[in-house]
Amino acid sequence: MREVKIKGTEQSYPVGKIVCLGRNYLDHIRELGNKVPDRAVIFCKPASSMLPDGGQIELPPYTDDCHHELELAVLIGQSGKNIAEEDALQHVAGYGVALDLTLRDLQSELKDKGLPWEIAKGFDTSCPLSDFVPAAQVDNPNDIRLKLKVNGELRQDGTTAQMMRTVEEIIAELSQYYTLEPGDIILTGTPAGVSRIQSGDQLDGEIEQVGTLSVSVK
């Protein structure tokens, strides 16, 4: 069973659902040539996709175009269904740094055929994830800076203020479809700057007030 920890405490949570939000930053939508969605684009990753800080990404042999996507991760600490926006942050236990790795070539192929594309998102090691800081340590999750460097070169540099949906709105909307439970993790979308990674790359992510994440590609 996979667990995540809250930094500076003895608290840990067995991981439940990893629920991800796509197309939540307008610049990222534009860079991929996608349409602005009317409702949240939601998909899930299995717990087996998690990779701890310091780990190695293993690119599957059936892809040649894996992209990095730096994201703010939200850890649920209190169960809820049909959560009101004004109550949403009461359900958050902590925040972490995550990467949503995407097999862009496979995703595009499946989308063109009108097929589900979760296998392009949920492969082993596709969700590098840091430990979480207590929710109270983050002043405002909707206004913190995200940066990702690949081999020392800045690739992504944005702020959660650019999100189309706030953390509160995301939690409220997701809880209409899923009961959110302690140990569930929400990935909130990525700013512009995604690009291909390859064997030997070093990825270093940082989110203001939250922490850092460093992984390499095998």
PDB file of C-alpha atoms in Angstrom:
ATOM      1  CA  MET A   1       0.000   0.000   0.000  1.00  0.00           C
ATOM      2  CA  ARG A   2       1.335   3.397  -0.992  1.00  0.00           C
ATOM      3  CA  GLU A   3       1.302   6.202   1.538  1.00  0.00           C
ATOM      4  CA  VAL A   4       2.013   9.918   1.532  1.00  0.00           C
ATOM      5  CA  LYS A   5       3.374  11.866   4.478  1.00  0.00           C
ATOM      6  CA  ILE A   6       2.726  15.285   5.954  1.00  0.00           C
ATOM      7  CA  LYS A   7       6.083  16.989   6.522  1.00  0.00           C
ATOM      8  CA  GLY A   8       6.958  17.840  10.108  1.00  0.00           C
ATOM      9  CA  THR A   9       4.322  15.498  11.534  1.00  0.00           C
ATOM     10  CA  GLU A  10       3.810  11.812  12.216  1.00  0.00           C
ATOM     11  CA  GLN A  11       0.739  11.846   9.980  1.00  0.00           C
ATOM     12  CA  SER A  12       0.499   9.759   6.827  1.00  0.00           C
ATOM     13  CA  TYR A  13      -2.318   8.701   4.512  1.00  0.00           C
ATOM     14  CA  PRO A  14      -2.781   5.568   2.408  1.00  0.00           C
ATOM     15  CA  VAL A  15      -3.228   6.791  -1.153  1.00  0.00           C
ATOM     16  CA  GLY A  16      -6.700   6.439  -2.618  1.00  0.00           C
ATOM     17  CA  LYS A  17      -7.735   8.028  -5.900  1.00  0.00           C
ATOM     18  CA  ILE A  18      -5.422  10.309  -7.866  1.00  0.00           C
ATOM     19  CA  VAL A  19      -7.890  12.582  -9.644  1.00  0.00           C
ATOM     20  CA  CYS A  20      -6.439  14.939 -12.228  1.00  0.00           C
ATOM     21  CA  LEU A  21      -7.711  18.070 -13.889  1.00  0.00           C
ATOM     22  CA  GLY A  22      -6.790  18.768 -17.492  1.00  0.00           C
ATOM     23  CA  ARG A  23      -6.919  22.088 -19.375  1.00  0.00           C
ATOM     24  CA  ASN A  24      -6.983  24.324 -16.300  1.00  0.00           C
ATOM     25  CA  TYR A  25      -4.426  26.885 -17.538  1.00  0.00           C
ATOM     26  CA  LEU A  26      -5.392  28.865 -20.640  1.00  0.00           C
ATOM     27  CA  ASP A  27      -1.810  29.227 -21.948  1.00  0.00           C
ATOM     28  CA  HIS A  28      -1.350  25.449 -21.778  1.00  0.00           C
ATOM     29  CA  ILE A  29      -4.611  24.903 -23.679  1.00  0.00           C
ATOM     30  CA  ARG A  30      -3.374  27.271 -26.372  1.00  0.00           C
ATOM     31  CA  GLU A  31       0.088  25.725 -26.666  1.00  0.00           C
ATOM     32  CA  LEU A  32      -1.477  22.319 -27.412  1.00  0.00           C
ATOM     33  CA  GLY A  33      -4.122  23.745 -29.720  1.00  0.00           C
ATOM     34  CA  ASN A  34      -7.002  22.421 -27.614  1.00  0.00           C
ATOM     35  CA  LYS A  35     -10.437  23.914 -27.141  1.00  0.00           C
ATOM     36  CA  VAL A  36     -11.363  25.666 -23.901  1.00  0.00           C
ATOM     37  CA  PRO A  37     -13.653  23.159 -22.138  1.00  0.00           C
ATOM     38  CA  ASP A  38     -17.157  23.970 -20.894  1.00  0.00           C
ATOM     39  CA  ARG A  39     -16.652  21.715 -17.886  1.00  0.00           C
ATOM     40  CA  ALA A  40     -13.659  20.285 -16.082  1.00  0.00           C
ATOM     41  CA  VAL A  41     -11.611  17.702 -17.992  1.00  0.00           C
ATOM     42  CA  ILE A  42     -11.170  14.919 -15.440  1.00  0.00           C
ATOM     43  CA  PHE A  43      -9.116  11.728 -15.507  1.00  0.00           C
ATOM     44  CA  CYS A  44      -7.531   9.439 -12.925  1.00  0.00           C
ATOM     45  CA  LYS A  45      -4.130   7.895 -12.367  1.00  0.00           C
ATOM     46  CA  PRO A  46      -3.697   4.652 -10.398  1.00  0.00           C
ATOM     47  CA  ALA A  47      -1.740   4.694  -7.134  1.00  0.00           C
ATOM     48  CA  SER A  48       0.815   2.478  -8.905  1.00  0.00           C
ATOM     49  CA  SER A  49       1.794   5.478 -11.047  1.00  0.00           C
ATOM     50  CA  MET A  50       3.357   7.266  -8.057  1.00  0.00           C
ATOM     51  CA  LEU A  51       7.104   7.883  -7.932  1.00  0.00           C
ATOM     52  CA  PRO A  52       8.719   9.319  -4.779  1.00  0.00           C
ATOM     53  CA  ASP A  53      11.015  12.320  -4.689  1.00  0.00           C
ATOM     54  CA  GLY A  54      14.476  11.290  -5.890  1.00  0.00           C
ATOM     55  CA  GLY A  55      13.142   8.421  -7.990  1.00  0.00           C
ATOM     56  CA  GLN A  56      13.718   7.503 -11.635  1.00  0.00           C
ATOM     57  CA  ILE A  57      11.130   7.841 -14.368  1.00  0.00           C
ATOM     58  CA  GLU A  58      10.920   4.774 -16.595  1.00  0.00           C
ATOM     59  CA  LEU A  59       9.710   5.663 -20.077  1.00  0.00           C
ATOM     60  CA  PRO A  60       7.622   2.889 -21.649  1.00  0.00           C
ATOM     61  CA  PRO A  61       9.017   1.314 -24.824  1.00  0.00           C
ATOM     62  CA  TYR A  62       5.827   2.118 -26.754  1.00  0.00           C
ATOM     63  CA  THR A  63       6.297   5.895 -26.722  1.00  0.00           C
ATOM     64  CA  ASP A  64       8.708   8.442 -28.144  1.00  0.00           C
ATOM     65  CA  ASP A  65       7.104  11.628 -26.871  1.00  0.00           C
ATOM     66  CA  CYS A  66       6.673  11.861 -23.100  1.00  0.00           C
ATOM     67  CA  HIS A  67       5.947  15.366 -21.768  1.00  0.00           C
ATOM     68  CA  HIS A  68       6.432  16.823 -18.294  1.00  0.00           C
ATOM     69  CA  GLU A  69       3.578  18.739 -16.622  1.00  0.00           C
ATOM     70  CA  LEU A  70       4.304  20.419 -13.266  1.00  0.00           C
ATOM     71  CA  GLU A  71       1.254  20.626 -10.979  1.00  0.00           C
ATOM     72  CA  LEU A  72       0.111  21.618  -7.512  1.00  0.00           C
ATOM     73  CA  ALA A  73      -1.112  18.487  -5.702  1.00  0.00           C
ATOM     74  CA  VAL A  74      -3.882  18.686  -3.107  1.00  0.00           C
ATOM     75  CA  LEU A  75      -4.206  15.987  -0.438  1.00  0.00           C
ATOM     76  CA  ILE A  76      -7.692  15.349   0.907  1.00  0.00           C
ATOM     77  CA  GLY A  77      -7.852  14.830   4.669  1.00  0.00           C
ATOM     78  CA  GLN A  78     -11.602  14.855   5.308  1.00  0.00           C
ATOM     79  CA  SER A  79     -14.321  12.963   3.433  1.00  0.00           C
ATOM     80  CA  GLY A  80     -16.937  14.877   1.501  1.00  0.00           C
ATOM     81  CA  LYS A  81     -19.565  14.655  -1.220  1.00  0.00           C
ATOM     82  CA  ASN A  82     -21.152  17.641  -2.999  1.00  0.00           C
ATOM     83  CA  ILE A  83     -18.822  19.955  -1.094  1.00  0.00           C
ATOM     84  CA  ALA A  84     -19.653  23.659  -1.154  1.00  0.00           C
ATOM     85  CA  GLU A  85     -16.897  25.946  -2.425  1.00  0.00           C
ATOM     86  CA  GLU A  86     -16.839  27.906   0.817  1.00  0.00           C
ATOM     87  CA  ASP A  87     -16.164  24.682   2.746  1.00  0.00           C
ATOM     88  CA  ALA A  88     -13.718  23.118   0.301  1.00  0.00           C
ATOM     89  CA  LEU A  89     -10.417  24.037   1.956  1.00  0.00           C
ATOM     90  CA  GLN A  90     -11.596  22.465   5.219  1.00  0.00           C
ATOM     91  CA  HIS A  91     -11.220  19.108   3.440  1.00  0.00           C
ATOM     92  CA  VAL A  92      -7.555  19.694   2.531  1.00  0.00           C
ATOM     93  CA  ALA A  93      -4.811  18.115   4.633  1.00  0.00           C
ATOM     94  CA  GLY A  94      -1.828  19.349   2.646  1.00  0.00           C
ATOM     95  CA  TYR A  95      -0.214  20.450  -0.593  1.00  0.00           C
ATOM     96  CA  GLY A  96       2.552  18.845  -2.616  1.00  0.00           C
ATOM     97  CA  VAL A  97       4.599  19.106  -5.810  1.00  0.00           C
ATOM     98  CA  ALA A  98       3.632  16.701  -8.590  1.00  0.00           C
ATOM     99  CA  LEU A  99       4.452  15.887 -12.186  1.00  0.00           C
ATOM    100  CA  ASP A 100       1.764  14.564 -14.492  1.00  0.00           C
ATOM    101  CA  LEU A 101       3.794  12.769 -17.149  1.00  0.00           C
ATOM    102  CA  THR A 102       1.949  12.333 -20.420  1.00  0.00           C
ATOM    103  CA  LEU A 103       2.690  10.086 -23.391  1.00  0.00           C
ATOM    104  CA  ARG A 104       1.698  12.756 -25.904  1.00  0.00           C
ATOM    105  CA  ASP A 105       2.014  10.563 -28.996  1.00  0.00           C
ATOM    106  CA  LEU A 106      -0.185   7.820 -27.522  1.00  0.00           C
ATOM    107  CA  GLN A 107      -2.642  10.360 -26.132  1.00  0.00           C
ATOM    108  CA  SER A 108      -3.007  12.033 -29.534  1.00  0.00           C
ATOM    109  CA  GLU A 109      -3.506   8.687 -31.268  1.00  0.00           C
ATOM    110  CA  LEU A 110      -6.229   7.651 -28.843  1.00  0.00           C
ATOM    111  CA  LYS A 111      -7.957  11.063 -28.926  1.00  0.00           C
ATOM    112  CA  ASP A 112      -8.026  10.967 -32.743  1.00  0.00           C
ATOM    113  CA  LYS A 113      -9.850   7.616 -32.538  1.00  0.00           C
ATOM    114  CA  GLY A 114     -12.298   8.919 -29.937  1.00  0.00           C
ATOM    115  CA  LEU A 115     -10.944   6.481 -27.355  1.00  0.00           C
ATOM    116  CA  PRO A 116     -10.153   7.035 -23.656  1.00  0.00           C
ATOM    117  CA  TRP A 117      -6.547   8.127 -23.142  1.00  0.00           C
ATOM    118  CA  GLU A 118      -5.876   7.272 -19.501  1.00  0.00           C
ATOM    119  CA  ILE A 119      -3.206   4.726 -20.472  1.00  0.00           C
ATOM    120  CA  ALA A 120      -1.193   7.691 -21.771  1.00  0.00           C
ATOM    121  CA  LYS A 121      -1.390   9.207 -18.276  1.00  0.00           C
ATOM    122  CA  GLY A 122      -1.333   6.283 -15.846  1.00  0.00           C
ATOM    123  CA  PHE A 123       1.777   4.241 -16.661  1.00  0.00           C
ATOM    124  CA  ASP A 124       4.189   3.257 -13.873  1.00  0.00           C
ATOM    125  CA  THR A 125       6.253   6.251 -12.603  1.00  0.00           C
ATOM    126  CA  SER A 126       3.969   8.733 -14.417  1.00  0.00           C
ATOM    127  CA  CYS A 127       3.154  10.590 -11.185  1.00  0.00           C
ATOM    128  CA  PRO A 128       6.301  11.803  -9.393  1.00  0.00           C
ATOM    129  CA  LEU A 129       5.139  13.259  -6.093  1.00  0.00           C
ATOM    130  CA  SER A 130       6.746  15.037  -3.141  1.00  0.00           C
ATOM    131  CA  ASP A 131       5.736  14.758   0.486  1.00  0.00           C
ATOM    132  CA  PHE A 132       2.995  17.179   1.488  1.00  0.00           C
ATOM    133  CA  VAL A 133       3.208  20.273   3.656  1.00  0.00           C
ATOM    134  CA  PRO A 134       0.346  20.967   6.091  1.00  0.00           C
ATOM    135  CA  ALA A 135      -2.449  22.955   4.462  1.00  0.00           C
ATOM    136  CA  ALA A 136      -2.059  25.755   7.019  1.00  0.00           C
ATOM    137  CA  GLN A 137       1.478  26.393   5.732  1.00  0.00           C
ATOM    138  CA  VAL A 138       0.150  27.707   2.407  1.00  0.00           C
ATOM    139  CA  ASP A 139      -1.344  31.190   2.654  1.00  0.00           C
ATOM    140  CA  ASN A 140      -3.358  31.034  -0.568  1.00  0.00           C
ATOM    141  CA  PRO A 141      -3.131  27.981  -2.863  1.00  0.00           C
ATOM    142  CA  ASN A 142      -4.595  30.079  -5.683  1.00  0.00           C
ATOM    143  CA  ASP A 143      -1.634  32.455  -5.843  1.00  0.00           C
ATOM    144  CA  ILE A 144       1.661  30.570  -5.599  1.00  0.00           C
ATOM    145  CA  ARG A 145       4.436  30.220  -8.156  1.00  0.00           C
ATOM    146  CA  LEU A 146       5.372  26.974  -9.940  1.00  0.00           C
ATOM    147  CA  LYS A 147       8.725  26.436 -11.676  1.00  0.00           C
ATOM    148  CA  LEU A 148      10.236  23.424 -13.430  1.00  0.00           C
ATOM    149  CA  LYS A 149      13.775  23.080 -14.712  1.00  0.00           C
ATOM    150  CA  VAL A 150      14.995  20.304 -16.993  1.00  0.00           C
ATOM    151  CA  ASN A 151      18.763  19.854 -16.929  1.00  0.00           C
ATOM    152  CA  GLY A 152      18.996  23.281 -15.309  1.00  0.00           C
ATOM    153  CA  GLU A 153      16.964  25.019 -18.036  1.00  0.00           C
ATOM    154  CA  LEU A 154      13.733  26.710 -16.972  1.00  0.00           C
ATOM    155  CA  ARG A 155      10.860  25.089 -18.872  1.00  0.00           C
ATOM    156  CA  GLN A 156       7.745  25.976 -16.889  1.00  0.00           C
ATOM    157  CA  ASP A 157       7.182  29.152 -14.886  1.00  0.00           C
ATOM    158  CA  GLY A 158       3.664  30.081 -13.857  1.00  0.00           C
ATOM    159  CA  THR A 159       1.380  30.781 -10.960  1.00  0.00           C
ATOM    160  CA  THR A 160      -1.775  29.130  -9.694  1.00  0.00           C
ATOM    161  CA  ALA A 161      -3.446  32.523 -10.123  1.00  0.00           C
ATOM    162  CA  GLN A 162      -3.536  31.564 -13.817  1.00  0.00           C
ATOM    163  CA  MET A 163      -5.801  28.589 -13.149  1.00  0.00           C
ATOM    164  CA  MET A 164      -9.228  28.745 -14.755  1.00  0.00           C
ATOM    165  CA  ARG A 165     -10.714  27.034 -11.699  1.00  0.00           C
ATOM    166  CA  THR A 166      -9.556  27.712  -8.151  1.00  0.00           C
ATOM    167  CA  VAL A 167      -8.680  24.931  -5.733  1.00  0.00           C
ATOM    168  CA  GLU A 168     -12.052  25.487  -4.039  1.00  0.00           C
ATOM    169  CA  GLU A 169     -13.903  25.229  -7.348  1.00  0.00           C
ATOM    170  CA  ILE A 170     -11.967  22.097  -8.311  1.00  0.00           C
ATOM    171  CA  ILE A 171     -12.775  20.323  -5.038  1.00  0.00           C
ATOM    172  CA  ALA A 172     -16.436  21.329  -5.223  1.00  0.00           C
ATOM    173  CA  GLU A 173     -16.787  20.151  -8.825  1.00  0.00           C
ATOM    174  CA  LEU A 174     -14.931  16.871  -8.358  1.00  0.00           C
ATOM    175  CA  SER A 175     -16.992  16.063  -5.277  1.00  0.00           C
ATOM    176  CA  GLN A 176     -20.116  16.101  -7.442  1.00  0.00           C
ATOM    177  CA  TYR A 177     -18.770  13.058  -9.289  1.00  0.00           C
ATOM    178  CA  TYR A 178     -16.690  11.292  -6.632  1.00  0.00           C
ATOM    179  CA  THR A 179     -16.878  11.041  -2.883  1.00  0.00           C
ATOM    180  CA  LEU A 180     -13.540  12.534  -1.842  1.00  0.00           C
ATOM    181  CA  GLU A 181     -11.878  10.521   0.907  1.00  0.00           C
ATOM    182  CA  PRO A 182      -8.800  10.918   3.131  1.00  0.00           C
ATOM    183  CA  GLY A 183      -5.747   9.975   1.081  1.00  0.00           C
ATOM    184  CA  ASP A 184      -7.221  11.056  -2.239  1.00  0.00           C
ATOM    185  CA  ILE A 185      -4.927  13.338  -4.243  1.00  0.00           C
ATOM    186  CA  ILE A 186      -6.000  15.996  -6.722  1.00  0.00           C
ATOM    187  CA  LEU A 187      -3.677  17.302  -9.452  1.00  0.00           C
ATOM    188  CA  THR A 188      -4.804  20.781 -10.458  1.00  0.00           C
ATOM    189  CA  GLY A 189      -3.439  21.245 -13.985  1.00  0.00           C
ATOM    190  CA  THR A 190      -0.246  22.609 -15.494  1.00  0.00           C
ATOM    191  CA  PRO A 191       0.933  25.989 -16.802  1.00  0.00           C
ATOM    192  CA  ALA A 192       2.425  26.432 -20.265  1.00  0.00           C
ATOM    193  CA  GLY A 193       5.893  25.207 -21.158  1.00  0.00           C
ATOM    194  CA  VAL A 194       5.404  21.441 -21.380  1.00  0.00           C
ATOM    195  CA  SER A 195       7.951  19.629 -23.512  1.00  0.00           C
ATOM    196  CA  ARG A 196       9.493  16.258 -24.281  1.00  0.00           C
ATOM    197  CA  ILE A 197      11.761  14.481 -21.812  1.00  0.00           C
ATOM    198  CA  GLN A 198      14.268  11.767 -22.615  1.00  0.00           C
ATOM    199  CA  SER A 199      16.670   9.338 -20.999  1.00  0.00           C
ATOM    200  CA  GLY A 200      19.271  11.061 -18.822  1.00  0.00           C
ATOM    201  CA  ASP A 201      17.194  14.171 -18.116  1.00  0.00           C
ATOM    202  CA  GLN A 202      17.053  15.697 -14.626  1.00  0.00           C
ATOM    203  CA  LEU A 203      13.785  17.370 -13.608  1.00  0.00           C
ATOM    204  CA  ASP A 204      13.600  19.795 -10.692  1.00  0.00           C
ATOM    205  CA  GLY A 205      10.244  21.257  -9.715  1.00  0.00           C
ATOM    206  CA  GLU A 206       9.477  23.880  -7.096  1.00  0.00           C
ATOM    207  CA  ILE A 207       6.237  25.355  -5.797  1.00  0.00           C
ATOM    208  CA  GLU A 208       6.303  28.402  -3.547  1.00  0.00           C
ATOM    209  CA  GLN A 209       5.459  27.635   0.113  1.00  0.00           C
ATOM    210  CA  VAL A 210       5.065  23.944  -0.769  1.00  0.00           C
ATOM    211  CA  GLY A 211       8.488  22.495  -1.564  1.00  0.00           C
ATOM    212  CA  THR A 212      10.538  20.808  -4.246  1.00  0.00           C
ATOM    213  CA  LEU A 213      10.570  17.629  -6.305  1.00  0.00           C
ATOM    214  CA  SER A 214      13.593  16.162  -8.088  1.00  0.00           C
ATOM    215  CA  VAL A 215      13.508  13.100 -10.332  1.00  0.00           C
ATOM    216  CA  SER A 216      15.569  11.794 -13.225  1.00  0.00           C
ATOM    217  CA  VAL A 217      14.756   9.834 -16.374  1.00  0.00           C
ATOM    218  CA  LYS A 218      16.273   6.377 -16.585  1.00  0.00           C
TER     219      LYS A 218
END
